[in-house]
Every structure is written in structure tokens, then in C-alpha cells.
Amino acid sequence: MGIPLLSDITIIFLFAALALFVAGKLKIPEIMGYLITGVLVGPNGFGLIHAVEQVDMMAQIGVVLLLFTIGIEFSLATLISLKRPAIFGGSLQVTGTIIVFAVIAHFSGYSINSAVFVGMMAAVSGTAIMLKVFAARGEVDSLYGRIALAVSIFQDIAVIPMMFMVPVLAGQEGGIGGVAVLLGKAVLIVVLVFFGARTIVPKILYHVASTRNRELFMITIVLLCLGVAWFTSMAGLSLALGAFLAGIVVSESGYGQQALGDVIPFKDVFTGFFFVSIGMLLNPAVVMANPVGIGVSLLILIVFKFLVTGFAVNILGYPMRVAVLSGLSLAQVSEFSFILGAAGAAAGLIDADTYSFLIAVTVISMATTPFLIVAAPKLADILSAVPLPSKLRYGYLHEKKEEESRELIDHIIIAGFGLNGRNTARAAKETGIDFVVIEMNPETVKKEKELGTPIFYGDAAQPAVLEHGSLHSARIVVVTLPDPVAVRQVVETARRENPTVYILARTRYITEIKPLKELGADEIIVEEYETAIETFSRVLRKYQISAEEIEKIASSIRYEVHGGANGSESRVAYNEGVCLTGMNIKNVTVPVGSPVSGKTLRELDLRFRYNVSLLAVRRGQQVMSNPGSGFTLNERDELVLMGDDEAVQSFMKSL
């Protein structure tokens, strides 16, 4: 006897595998592969899936597991720190979006009540897709990633009163009376969850882990995830919110990393079902019948929602770059819009054709999310070059110009005050080295200032901000930002503004080494392989391998990772600078826009004008030793110079 659901799952996996393979070859987000799979196999495509309701149930499990894993990577302290963007930013975003789209819908011919309903559908954003993209790009922990998550959490909660408003807008009785009761339940559930995170759950997991039974531990973790999600759904809240809170509970228990490793394989499979189920909702016939109307509506949705969300973030004091990145991340519509749309259609607020039209716009908007997130940094760069008012550029509620401090000389500039930035600042303080911190989170700046930390608010990618930190007299710039695009911008700006400063950049991925080197970073700390080096170093120590041998292996790996594996590069290209009696060897990068770019060594005449010798030039992956007089310098060339301190400094000023 056949199992219909099993055949449907097999078909989904087959089409998903093919779609993901094509997406990988075309270098488009994997989410698009899942959505296309849903369109093809769904009832509006080839009609290959018959157990649609069962697939939808599996999709809901995927959302639960996705939000659960995101919650594990958070903590109560992180969640509490987001209360300002969640409460104030979320309320501004939701209220503003409802008003803006209600006005647009009303002028488009909708009645007042129906227009407000359309505004409610537009107010919520696709948390699952946004977080999936953030996780793939390693940006969940970035400032704009945390702000976007905080606002989306508020949106999920706001769906509750919206659902109660549907019968009110439709002219039916009831609705408002249950809002206060439900909100009271929500507060009670959150309190109980936080209480359990501090008291009950750690003890349960301790006793479970002490049995050393992996299966028991995994089942207990899944039970906590699904149990809390089910509990919140029974109280009228969303499954996703309950799953996120369950993840917070586990993260506070001390067993979060093990739980994360156990759940991720299930999460990846079931999350795929969620995106496939979203694709099933899209009816290609509706799109083909009115492509212009859907296209215009989609454009209006993205543009106006981006403006409202970006303004809500900006007005809280966050700079324009963070507002742009957060705004585009939340510019789509949520899976909750399907629930609202179905409720509105059943209540008579919109007819069947309008419902199909809105669902098509909703699904397509969710499909644009990965592309919007990828395009966000480029848009932020474009807007940064526009002479906008300072309130837009730096945030409406940002602190005014800080008090003038003493002149800093030979100090460290730390861009970003996360874990790496804090540890760098602590080490500098304990060793008596002057430092200054540049941070874009106004709450962090305010808190740290009260503690006496030399910190100020600003975007370190802006030349004026770096100069406020006395870049011209700094010895080192340490870039610890979690956003890879922001790291590149800070490195490029710092190198352009001060060709002699030593730049140390932190990044997560090996693929960032080459672009950061080209932009002028002197040293790059890559978390991805430094963790691997620390791992094998500890293993080798257990086998009594000498520290010298371990360091030799580690140095060899670092050299290969930084581009020397092919043997074409000289180690001198990675020398920080060697000081010997009577001479100074220094690495200097030609900044973008330098007057020496495009000139030959004969034209520059370094030995006669500056009394320095050019030993080698590193250009990309190529190192040229002792270049001739006809050699032409280019932007981002790394020069290995020799001469006394005064001569080298004189040449550096000409760059």
C-alpha cells in the first residue's frame, strides 16, 4: 500500500535538489531554488503534490526549528539590549507602514476599512527568509541584523491585535475585547519563559546531560522547542515567537551549542519545506493576467516600506548605513500576511480576486529578499556619497559632538565594540596603551561613556569620523566589525587617509583575505582558520609535540592561506617592518587616488628625492623584486621600502 505523503516528499526533494543545483551554478540564493520548486510542483504548477496540508504542517515545523536555532545564538542580555529598537522602532515601523499603505490603498479605490486592512498586511515582514539569508551571510550578529530581528519580533506580536481587528474592520461584533486579555497572556508567557530560563531548564538539562545519553538529550531539546512553541500557540501567540523564546531558554542553560549541533540537520530539511510551501501559494496565472499591476504594486511596497522602516531606525539614532541595511532587509511582506489575508477574505474585507492579487505580490516580495539584502550595502554607499543632512546621515537622536579630549598620539583606533573590540580595549588599558573606540550603536556608546571608556559614536568608514579619532597620529587601526562590507570600507578609508598607519582587520571567512589585502590591510585575523589552528595546536600538545614544531606548522598554514601556497610570493610581502641598525624596512600601500599612481620609478626618482630604495612591489598575487626604472606604480600596490625613518616618513607624506 502506497503512502501519498512519502511520494510527495520524494517529488519535493527531487525538484529541490535540481533547483538548488541550478541556483548554485547561477550563483543565486538557494531560497529561490526552493520557491521555484514550490511553484513547479504545487497545485498552481504541474499539480504533482496532493498532500498540500501535510506539507504545510512540515513547513510550520521548519519555521519553528529556524527560529529556535536563531534563539539559541542569542541570550537574554542581547534580547534585553534590543528593547529600544523592538518597542520604539517596531511600533514606529508598524504604525507608519499601516498609515502609509492605508492612504495608498484608499486612493487606489479601496474603502477606508479595506485600506487599513491592506496596510496591516503590508506592515509585517518575512522573518524566516530574512534570518535565513542573514545566517548564510554570517550577519545575524551584525548591528543591522539584530535591529531587523528586534523589529520583526515586534511585528510578530503585532499580528495578534491585527487578527482581532479584522472582524472589527469588517463590521462584525467582538474583536477589541479580547486584545487586552491576549496581550496579558503574552506578557505572562514571556515572564514564565524567562523564569524557566534562569531556574528550571538548566537543572533539567544538567540531569539529562549527566546521563551521557545523546538520544535523550536531543529528544529533550526538541521537546523544549516544540513544547514552548505549542504552549505559546495555544495562548494565541505565534509558533515562531514561541520557538524563538525556547531558543533563548536553551541558550541561557549553558547547553546551547550542543543543542544547536543536534537540531541544525532537522532545521535545514524542514526549513526547505517552508520555502517550498511559500512557492506553492504563487499562482502564475494571476501574475500573467496582470504583470504590470503586480510589478507596480511590488515596487511601491518595497520603496515605501523601505523608507518607513529606514526612517524608524534612523530616528532612534542609528546612522544612515544601518537604517538602509535594516530597511531593505524588512522591505518584503511576511508569511503572516497569508494568515491575515485569509481572515480578511473570509470576513469580506477583500474579494477573491484581490486576495489572489495580494498573495502574488506577497510571495514575489519574499523572493526578492535575498537580492535586496545583497544590494543594501551598495545602496548605502551611494547614499553616503550624497550630501544629506546630518540628522539623516548620523541619526536623529544621536549624541551631539563629544567634548574635546586631549590629543592622542601613537594610539589604537578600535572600530566596533563587540567581543573582539572589548577584549582589545581591555588589553590596551591594562598595558597602558592609549586607545579610542568608534561604535555605531548609540546605546553602547552611552553605556560605555558612563563607565569611562574613551568611545564616541560614528561610522568608521567616514573619513571625518576616523579623523575625530586622530587617525593621522594613530599607530594601529583595529577593525572588529561583524559586517564584511563595512570592514572593507573602513580598511579602504583608513588606508586612503593615512598611508602609514598599521591596519589589522578581523573577518570570519578566508575569502575576505584577498580583497582586504588589496584595500590596504596589513594583517588579517580570520576566525574560520584561526579556530582550526588553535584546535590542532591543542591536539598536538597532547601528543607531546614541541611548541616550536607546532608554531612552525601554524606559520606554514597562515602563509599558505594568505596566498603563498603557490610559491610565487615572497615572505617579505607580509613583513610588518624590520628595524635594523641604520635602516628601516617598511611596507606601504599606495592609496586609491594617490598622485604617485600611474607614474614610473624614473619619474618619482625615489633615491634622489627621498633617499629611499624600493626593494619589492606586491600587486595582487604577484611580487616583483627590485623593479626597474620603467616600472609604473598602481593604486593598492604594496611597496617594500628601505631607508632611515625620516626619509621613509617623507615619502609616505607624498602618497
PDB file of N, CA and C in Angstrom, residues 225-309:
ATOM      1  N   CYS A 225      11.733  22.775  22.481  1.00  0.00           N
ATOM      2  CA  CYS A 225      11.434  23.640  21.333  1.00  0.00           C
ATOM      3  C   CYS A 225       9.961  23.564  20.957  1.00  0.00           C
ATOM      4  N   LEU A 226       9.487  22.358  20.671  1.00  0.00           N
ATOM      5  CA  LEU A 226       8.105  22.202  20.232  1.00  0.00           C
ATOM      6  C   LEU A 226       7.119  22.478  21.361  1.00  0.00           C
ATOM      7  N   GLY A 227       7.500  22.137  22.602  1.00  0.00           N
ATOM      8  CA  GLY A 227       6.597  22.349  23.734  1.00  0.00           C
ATOM      9  C   GLY A 227       6.317  23.814  23.990  1.00  0.00           C
ATOM     10  N   VAL A 228       7.380  24.618  24.010  1.00  0.00           N
ATOM     11  CA  VAL A 228       7.188  26.063  24.238  1.00  0.00           C
ATOM     12  C   VAL A 228       6.439  26.682  23.059  1.00  0.00           C
ATOM     13  N   ALA A 229       6.775  26.262  21.828  1.00  0.00           N
ATOM     14  CA  ALA A 229       6.070  26.791  20.661  1.00  0.00           C
ATOM     15  C   ALA A 229       4.587  26.433  20.715  1.00  0.00           C
ATOM     16  N   TRP A 230       4.279  25.191  21.074  1.00  0.00           N
ATOM     17  CA  TRP A 230       2.874  24.768  21.191  1.00  0.00           C
ATOM     18  C   TRP A 230       2.163  25.532  22.306  1.00  0.00           C
ATOM     19  N   PHE A 231       2.860  25.741  23.418  1.00  0.00           N
ATOM     20  CA  PHE A 231       2.278  26.462  24.555  1.00  0.00           C
ATOM     21  C   PHE A 231       1.905  27.888  24.164  1.00  0.00           C
ATOM     22  N   THR A 232       2.807  28.555  23.436  1.00  0.00           N
ATOM     23  CA  THR A 232       2.521  29.937  23.023  1.00  0.00           C
ATOM     24  C   THR A 232       1.400  29.987  21.989  1.00  0.00           C
ATOM     25  N   SER A 233       1.355  28.982  21.099  1.00  0.00           N
ATOM     26  CA  SER A 233       0.293  28.972  20.090  1.00  0.00           C
ATOM     27  C   SER A 233      -1.071  28.733  20.726  1.00  0.00           C
ATOM     28  N   MET A 234      -1.122  27.912  21.777  1.00  0.00           N
ATOM     29  CA  MET A 234      -2.379  27.673  22.476  1.00  0.00           C
ATOM     30  C   MET A 234      -2.881  28.932  23.169  1.00  0.00           C
ATOM     31  N   ALA A 235      -1.951  29.816  23.507  1.00  0.00           N
ATOM     32  CA  ALA A 235      -2.339  31.075  24.148  1.00  0.00           C
ATOM     33  C   ALA A 235      -2.689  32.146  23.130  1.00  0.00           C
ATOM     34  N   GLY A 236      -2.595  31.802  21.849  1.00  0.00           N
ATOM     35  CA  GLY A 236      -2.964  32.755  20.806  1.00  0.00           C
ATOM     36  C   GLY A 236      -1.794  33.467  20.173  1.00  0.00           C
ATOM     37  N   LEU A 237      -0.558  33.174  20.627  1.00  0.00           N
ATOM     38  CA  LEU A 237       0.624  33.782  20.034  1.00  0.00           C
ATOM     39  C   LEU A 237       1.117  32.921  18.881  1.00  0.00           C
ATOM     40  N   SER A 238       2.149  33.387  18.179  1.00  0.00           N
ATOM     41  CA  SER A 238       2.644  32.654  17.011  1.00  0.00           C
ATOM     42  C   SER A 238       3.596  31.549  17.430  1.00  0.00           C
ATOM     43  N   LEU A 239       3.630  30.494  16.616  1.00  0.00           N
ATOM     44  CA  LEU A 239       4.586  29.414  16.838  1.00  0.00           C
ATOM     45  C   LEU A 239       6.023  29.924  16.752  1.00  0.00           C
ATOM     46  N   ALA A 240       6.263  30.814  15.801  1.00  0.00           N
ATOM     47  CA  ALA A 240       7.616  31.322  15.594  1.00  0.00           C
ATOM     48  C   ALA A 240       8.129  32.052  16.828  1.00  0.00           C
ATOM     49  N   LEU A 241       7.287  32.875  17.443  1.00  0.00           N
ATOM     50  CA  LEU A 241       7.688  33.602  18.641  1.00  0.00           C
ATOM     51  C   LEU A 241       8.001  32.633  19.772  1.00  0.00           C
ATOM     52  N   GLY A 242       7.162  31.602  19.932  1.00  0.00           N
ATOM     53  CA  GLY A 242       7.409  30.617  20.970  1.00  0.00           C
ATOM     54  C   GLY A 242       8.707  29.869  20.740  1.00  0.00           C
ATOM     55  N   ALA A 243       8.997  29.521  19.491  1.00  0.00           N
ATOM     56  CA  ALA A 243      10.237  28.815  19.181  1.00  0.00           C
ATOM     57  C   ALA A 243      11.453  29.685  19.466  1.00  0.00           C
ATOM     58  N   PHE A 244      11.357  30.963  19.143  1.00  0.00           N
ATOM     59  CA  PHE A 244      12.464  31.876  19.418  1.00  0.00           C
ATOM     60  C   PHE A 244      12.715  31.975  20.924  1.00  0.00           C
ATOM     61  N   LEU A 245      11.646  32.082  21.697  1.00  0.00           N
ATOM     62  CA  LEU A 245      11.788  32.145  23.158  1.00  0.00           C
ATOM     63  C   LEU A 245      12.367  30.841  23.703  1.00  0.00           C
ATOM     64  N   ALA A 246      11.978  29.717  23.114  1.00  0.00           N
ATOM     65  CA  ALA A 246      12.532  28.430  23.540  1.00  0.00           C
ATOM     66  C   ALA A 246      14.034  28.389  23.288  1.00  0.00           C
ATOM     67  N   GLY A 247      14.466  28.941  22.165  1.00  0.00           N
ATOM     68  CA  GLY A 247      15.898  29.006  21.882  1.00  0.00           C
ATOM     69  C   GLY A 247      16.635  29.862  22.892  1.00  0.00           C
ATOM     70  N   ILE A 248      16.029  30.972  23.295  1.00  0.00           N
ATOM     71  CA  ILE A 248      16.620  31.827  24.330  1.00  0.00           C
ATOM     72  C   ILE A 248      16.785  31.044  25.628  1.00  0.00           C
ATOM     73  N   VAL A 249      15.764  30.259  25.979  1.00  0.00           N
ATOM     74  CA  VAL A 249      15.805  29.454  27.202  1.00  0.00           C
ATOM     75  C   VAL A 249      16.994  28.495  27.168  1.00  0.00           C
ATOM     76  N   VAL A 250      17.160  27.789  26.059  1.00  0.00           N
ATOM     77  CA  VAL A 250      18.249  26.817  25.953  1.00  0.00           C
ATOM     78  C   VAL A 250      19.611  27.523  25.948  1.00  0.00           C
ATOM     79  N   SER A 251      19.699  28.676  25.309  1.00  0.00           N
ATOM     80  CA  SER A 251      20.978  29.396  25.266  1.00  0.00           C
ATOM     81  C   SER A 251      21.426  29.815  26.654  1.00  0.00           C
ATOM     82  N   GLU A 252      20.469  30.107  27.546  1.00  0.00           N
ATOM     83  CA  GLU A 252      20.804  30.513  28.907  1.00  0.00           C
ATOM     84  C   GLU A 252      21.178  29.336  29.790  1.00  0.00           C
ATOM     85  N   SER A 253      20.926  28.124  29.336  1.00  0.00           N
ATOM     86  CA  SER A 253      21.168  26.942  30.165  1.00  0.00           C
ATOM     87  C   SER A 253      22.623  26.509  30.165  1.00  0.00           C
ATOM     88  N   GLY A 254      23.405  26.969  29.176  1.00  0.00           N
ATOM     89  CA  GLY A 254      24.783  26.537  29.063  1.00  0.00           C
ATOM     90  C   GLY A 254      24.971  25.346  28.146  1.00  0.00           C
ATOM     91  N   TYR A 255      23.888  24.843  27.583  1.00  0.00           N
ATOM     92  CA  TYR A 255      23.958  23.685  26.695  1.00  0.00           C
ATOM     93  C   TYR A 255      23.546  24.061  25.274  1.00  0.00           C
ATOM     94  N   GLY A 256      23.617  25.333  24.954  1.00  0.00           N
ATOM     95  CA  GLY A 256      23.122  25.818  23.675  1.00  0.00           C
ATOM     96  C   GLY A 256      23.878  25.293  22.475  1.00  0.00           C
ATOM     97  N   GLN A 257      25.217  25.231  22.548  1.00  0.00           N
ATOM     98  CA  GLN A 257      25.992  24.819  21.381  1.00  0.00           C
ATOM     99  C   GLN A 257      25.748  23.363  21.017  1.00  0.00           C
ATOM    100  N   GLN A 258      25.660  22.491  22.027  1.00  0.00           N
ATOM    101  CA  GLN A 258      25.364  21.095  21.751  1.00  0.00           C
ATOM    102  C   GLN A 258      23.960  20.953  21.162  1.00  0.00           C
ATOM    103  N   ALA A 259      23.009  21.714  21.721  1.00  0.00           N
ATOM    104  CA  ALA A 259      21.637  21.676  21.208  1.00  0.00           C
ATOM    105  C   ALA A 259      21.590  22.162  19.763  1.00  0.00           C
ATOM    106  N   LEU A 260      22.370  23.192  19.464  1.00  0.00           N
ATOM    107  CA  LEU A 260      22.396  23.734  18.115  1.00  0.00           C
ATOM    108  C   LEU A 260      22.915  22.703  17.127  1.00  0.00           C
ATOM    109  N   GLY A 261      23.977  21.991  17.509  1.00  0.00           N
ATOM    110  CA  GLY A 261      24.527  20.970  16.632  1.00  0.00           C
ATOM    111  C   GLY A 261      23.556  19.828  16.375  1.00  0.00           C
ATOM    112  N   ASP A 262      22.738  19.486  17.383  1.00  0.00           N
ATOM    113  CA  ASP A 262      21.780  18.393  17.217  1.00  0.00           C
ATOM    114  C   ASP A 262      20.591  18.784  16.348  1.00  0.00           C
ATOM    115  N   VAL A 263      20.191  20.048  16.410  1.00  0.00           N
ATOM    116  CA  VAL A 263      18.955  20.479  15.755  1.00  0.00           C
ATOM    117  C   VAL A 263      19.177  20.914  14.312  1.00  0.00           C
ATOM    118  N   ILE A 264      20.361  21.430  13.990  1.00  0.00           N
ATOM    119  CA  ILE A 264      20.603  22.016  12.668  1.00  0.00           C
ATOM    120  C   ILE A 264      20.248  21.086  11.510  1.00  0.00           C
ATOM    121  N   PRO A 265      20.622  19.786  11.541  1.00  0.00           N
ATOM    122  CA  PRO A 265      20.240  18.928  10.398  1.00  0.00           C
ATOM    123  C   PRO A 265      18.736  18.865  10.164  1.00  0.00           C
ATOM    124  N   PHE A 266      17.945  18.785  11.255  1.00  0.00           N
ATOM    125  CA  PHE A 266      16.491  18.778  11.103  1.00  0.00           C
ATOM    126  C   PHE A 266      15.998  20.128  10.592  1.00  0.00           C
ATOM    127  N   LYS A 267      16.609  21.190  11.099  1.00  0.00           N
ATOM    128  CA  LYS A 267      16.191  22.540  10.708  1.00  0.00           C
ATOM    129  C   LYS A 267      16.369  22.768   9.221  1.00  0.00           C
ATOM    130  N   ASP A 268      17.502  22.348   8.671  1.00  0.00           N
ATOM    131  CA  ASP A 268      17.772  22.572   7.251  1.00  0.00           C
ATOM    132  C   ASP A 268      16.742  21.873   6.362  1.00  0.00           C
ATOM    133  N   VAL A 269      16.361  20.645   6.741  1.00  0.00           N
ATOM    134  CA  VAL A 269      15.392  19.887   5.931  1.00  0.00           C
ATOM    135  C   VAL A 269      14.006  20.507   6.014  1.00  0.00           C
ATOM    136  N   PHE A 270      13.538  20.761   7.240  1.00  0.00           N
ATOM    137  CA  PHE A 270      12.174  21.261   7.409  1.00  0.00           C
ATOM    138  C   PHE A 270      12.030  22.714   6.952  1.00  0.00           C
ATOM    139  N   THR A 271      13.095  23.497   7.064  1.00  0.00           N
ATOM    140  CA  THR A 271      13.032  24.871   6.563  1.00  0.00           C
ATOM    141  C   THR A 271      12.841  24.870   5.053  1.00  0.00           C
ATOM    142  N   GLY A 272      13.448  23.899   4.386  1.00  0.00           N
ATOM    143  CA  GLY A 272      13.236  23.773   2.942  1.00  0.00           C
ATOM    144  C   GLY A 272      11.776  23.566   2.606  1.00  0.00           C
ATOM    145  N   PHE A 273      11.074  22.771   3.409  1.00  0.00           N
ATOM    146  CA  PHE A 273       9.643  22.571   3.192  1.00  0.00           C
ATOM    147  C   PHE A 273       8.881  23.888   3.331  1.00  0.00           C
ATOM    148  N   PHE A 274       9.318  24.737   4.260  1.00  0.00           N
ATOM    149  CA  PHE A 274       8.632  26.021   4.440  1.00  0.00           C
ATOM    150  C   PHE A 274       8.727  26.863   3.172  1.00  0.00           C
ATOM    151  N   PHE A 275       9.915  26.990   2.622  1.00  0.00           N
ATOM    152  CA  PHE A 275      10.082  27.818   1.429  1.00  0.00           C
ATOM    153  C   PHE A 275       9.371  27.202   0.223  1.00  0.00           C
ATOM    154  N   VAL A 276       9.347  25.882   0.150  1.00  0.00           N
ATOM    155  CA  VAL A 276       8.599  25.220  -0.927  1.00  0.00           C
ATOM    156  C   VAL A 276       7.107  25.519  -0.787  1.00  0.00           C
ATOM    157  N   SER A 277       6.596  25.477   0.451  1.00  0.00           N
ATOM    158  CA  SER A 277       5.173  25.748   0.668  1.00  0.00           C
ATOM    159  C   SER A 277       4.814  27.182   0.302  1.00  0.00           C
ATOM    160  N   ILE A 278       5.747  28.107   0.509  1.00  0.00           N
ATOM    161  CA  ILE A 278       5.508  29.501   0.098  1.00  0.00           C
ATOM    162  C   ILE A 278       5.390  29.575  -1.417  1.00  0.00           C
ATOM    163  N   GLY A 279       6.267  28.866  -2.114  1.00  0.00           N
ATOM    164  CA  GLY A 279       6.205  28.865  -3.571  1.00  0.00           C
ATOM    165  C   GLY A 279       4.918  28.280  -4.105  1.00  0.00           C
ATOM    166  N   MET A 280       4.327  27.314  -3.385  1.00  0.00           N
ATOM    167  CA  MET A 280       3.063  26.706  -3.818  1.00  0.00           C
ATOM    168  C   MET A 280       1.913  27.711  -3.844  1.00  0.00           C
ATOM    169  N   LEU A 281       2.026  28.761  -3.044  1.00  0.00           N
ATOM    170  CA  LEU A 281       0.940  29.732  -2.961  1.00  0.00           C
ATOM    171  C   LEU A 281       0.875  30.645  -4.185  1.00  0.00           C
ATOM    172  N   LEU A 282       1.971  30.736  -4.917  1.00  0.00           N
ATOM    173  CA  LEU A 282       2.007  31.635  -6.071  1.00  0.00           C
ATOM    174  C   LEU A 282       1.297  31.001  -7.255  1.00  0.00           C
ATOM    175  N   ASN A 283       0.349  31.736  -7.798  1.00  0.00           N
ATOM    176  CA  ASN A 283      -0.389  31.279  -8.973  1.00  0.00           C
ATOM    177  C   ASN A 283       0.143  32.011 -10.208  1.00  0.00           C
ATOM    178  N   PRO A 284       0.906  31.336 -11.065  1.00  0.00           N
ATOM    179  CA  PRO A 284       1.463  32.007 -12.253  1.00  0.00           C
ATOM    180  C   PRO A 284       0.399  32.630 -13.139  1.00  0.00           C
ATOM    181  N   ALA A 285      -0.808  32.059 -13.137  1.00  0.00           N
ATOM    182  CA  ALA A 285      -1.878  32.607 -13.981  1.00  0.00           C
ATOM    183  C   ALA A 285      -2.254  34.016 -13.536  1.00  0.00           C
ATOM    184  N   VAL A 286      -2.266  34.247 -12.217  1.00  0.00           N
ATOM    185  CA  VAL A 286      -2.579  35.583 -11.698  1.00  0.00           C
ATOM    186  C   VAL A 286      -1.510  36.579 -12.123  1.00  0.00           C
ATOM    187  N   VAL A 287      -0.254  36.160 -12.064  1.00  0.00           N
ATOM    188  CA  VAL A 287       0.847  37.038 -12.460  1.00  0.00           C
ATOM    189  C   VAL A 287       0.776  37.349 -13.951  1.00  0.00           C
ATOM    190  N   MET A 288       0.508  36.343 -14.764  1.00  0.00           N
ATOM    191  CA  MET A 288       0.437  36.556 -16.208  1.00  0.00           C
ATOM    192  C   MET A 288      -0.760  37.412 -16.595  1.00  0.00           C
ATOM    193  N   ALA A 289      -1.832  37.350 -15.800  1.00  0.00           N
ATOM    194  CA  ALA A 289      -3.026  38.127 -16.115  1.00  0.00           C
ATOM    195  C   ALA A 289      -2.828  39.614 -15.853  1.00  0.00           C
ATOM    196  N   ASN A 290      -1.983  39.962 -14.889  1.00  0.00           N
ATOM    197  CA  ASN A 290      -1.796  41.381 -14.544  1.00  0.00           C
ATOM    198  C   ASN A 290      -0.341  41.632 -14.144  1.00  0.00           C
ATOM    199  N   PRO A 291       0.611  41.453 -15.052  1.00  0.00           N
ATOM    200  CA  PRO A 291       2.032  41.615 -14.687  1.00  0.00           C
ATOM    201  C   PRO A 291       2.395  43.049 -14.330  1.00  0.00           C
ATOM    202  N   VAL A 292       1.787  44.010 -15.034  1.00  0.00           N
ATOM    203  CA  VAL A 292       2.111  45.416 -14.772  1.00  0.00           C
ATOM    204  C   VAL A 292       1.618  45.825 -13.392  1.00  0.00           C
ATOM    205  N   GLY A 293       0.367  45.469 -13.072  1.00  0.00           N
ATOM    206  CA  GLY A 293      -0.188  45.839 -11.773  1.00  0.00           C
ATOM    207  C   GLY A 293       0.596  45.227 -10.632  1.00  0.00           C
ATOM    208  N   ILE A 294       0.980  43.953 -10.774  1.00  0.00           N
ATOM    209  CA  ILE A 294       1.754  43.297  -9.723  1.00  0.00           C
ATOM    210  C   ILE A 294       3.147  43.913  -9.623  1.00  0.00           C
ATOM    211  N   GLY A 295       3.748  44.218 -10.769  1.00  0.00           N
ATOM    212  CA  GLY A 295       5.075  44.830 -10.751  1.00  0.00           C
ATOM    213  C   GLY A 295       5.074  46.195 -10.086  1.00  0.00           C
ATOM    214  N   VAL A 296       4.075  47.020 -10.425  1.00  0.00           N
ATOM    215  CA  VAL A 296       3.972  48.358  -9.821  1.00  0.00           C
ATOM    216  C   VAL A 296       3.700  48.244  -8.317  1.00  0.00           C
ATOM    217  N   SER A 297       2.795  47.346  -7.951  1.00  0.00           N
ATOM    218  CA  SER A 297       2.480  47.157  -6.530  1.00  0.00           C
ATOM    219  C   SER A 297       3.694  46.685  -5.748  1.00  0.00           C
ATOM    220  N   LEU A 298       4.475  45.791  -6.355  1.00  0.00           N
ATOM    221  CA  LEU A 298       5.687  45.293  -5.703  1.00  0.00           C
ATOM    222  C   LEU A 298       6.695  46.419  -5.503  1.00  0.00           C
ATOM    223  N   LEU A 299       6.849  47.257  -6.517  1.00  0.00           N
ATOM    224  CA  LEU A 299       7.786  48.376  -6.418  1.00  0.00           C
ATOM    225  C   LEU A 299       7.346  49.355  -5.333  1.00  0.00           C
ATOM    226  N   ILE A 300       6.046  49.675  -5.303  1.00  0.00           N
ATOM    227  CA  ILE A 300       5.524  50.581  -4.271  1.00  0.00           C
ATOM    228  C   ILE A 300       5.735  49.988  -2.885  1.00  0.00           C
ATOM    229  N   LEU A 301       5.474  48.688  -2.753  1.00  0.00           N
ATOM    230  CA  LEU A 301       5.644  48.017  -1.469  1.00  0.00           C
ATOM    231  C   LEU A 301       7.081  48.135  -0.977  1.00  0.00           C
ATOM    232  N   ILE A 302       8.038  47.782  -1.830  1.00  0.00           N
ATOM    233  CA  ILE A 302       9.442  47.773  -1.414  1.00  0.00           C
ATOM    234  C   ILE A 302       9.935  49.180  -1.104  1.00  0.00           C
ATOM    235  N   VAL A 303       9.626  50.138  -1.979  1.00  0.00           N
ATOM    236  CA  VAL A 303      10.138  51.503  -1.810  1.00  0.00           C
ATOM    237  C   VAL A 303       9.577  52.143  -0.549  1.00  0.00           C
ATOM    238  N   PHE A 304       8.258  52.124  -0.386  1.00  0.00           N
ATOM    239  CA  PHE A 304       7.652  52.822   0.751  1.00  0.00           C
ATOM    240  C   PHE A 304       7.925  52.094   2.072  1.00  0.00           C
ATOM    241  N   LYS A 305       7.945  50.781   2.039  1.00  0.00           N
ATOM    242  CA  LYS A 305       8.244  50.068   3.277  1.00  0.00           C
ATOM    243  C   LYS A 305       9.703  50.276   3.681  1.00  0.00           C
ATOM    244  N   PHE A 306      10.589  50.334   2.695  1.00  0.00           N
ATOM    245  CA  PHE A 306      11.994  50.644   2.974  1.00  0.00           C
ATOM    246  C   PHE A 306      12.133  52.029   3.594  1.00  0.00           C
ATOM    247  N   LEU A 307      11.414  53.000   3.041  1.00  0.00           N
ATOM    248  CA  LEU A 307      11.501  54.372   3.563  1.00  0.00           C
ATOM    249  C   LEU A 307      10.961  54.458   4.988  1.00  0.00           C
ATOM    250  N   VAL A 308       9.830  53.819   5.245  1.00  0.00           N
ATOM    251  CA  VAL A 308       9.233  53.878   6.580  1.00  0.00           C
ATOM    252  C   VAL A 308      10.132  53.171   7.591  1.00  0.00           C
ATOM    253  N   THR A 309      10.595  51.966   7.252  1.00  0.00           N
ATOM    254  CA  THR A 309      11.433  51.213   8.178  1.00  0.00           C
ATOM    255  C   THR A 309      12.768  51.898   8.393  1.00  0.00           C
TER     256      THR A 309
END
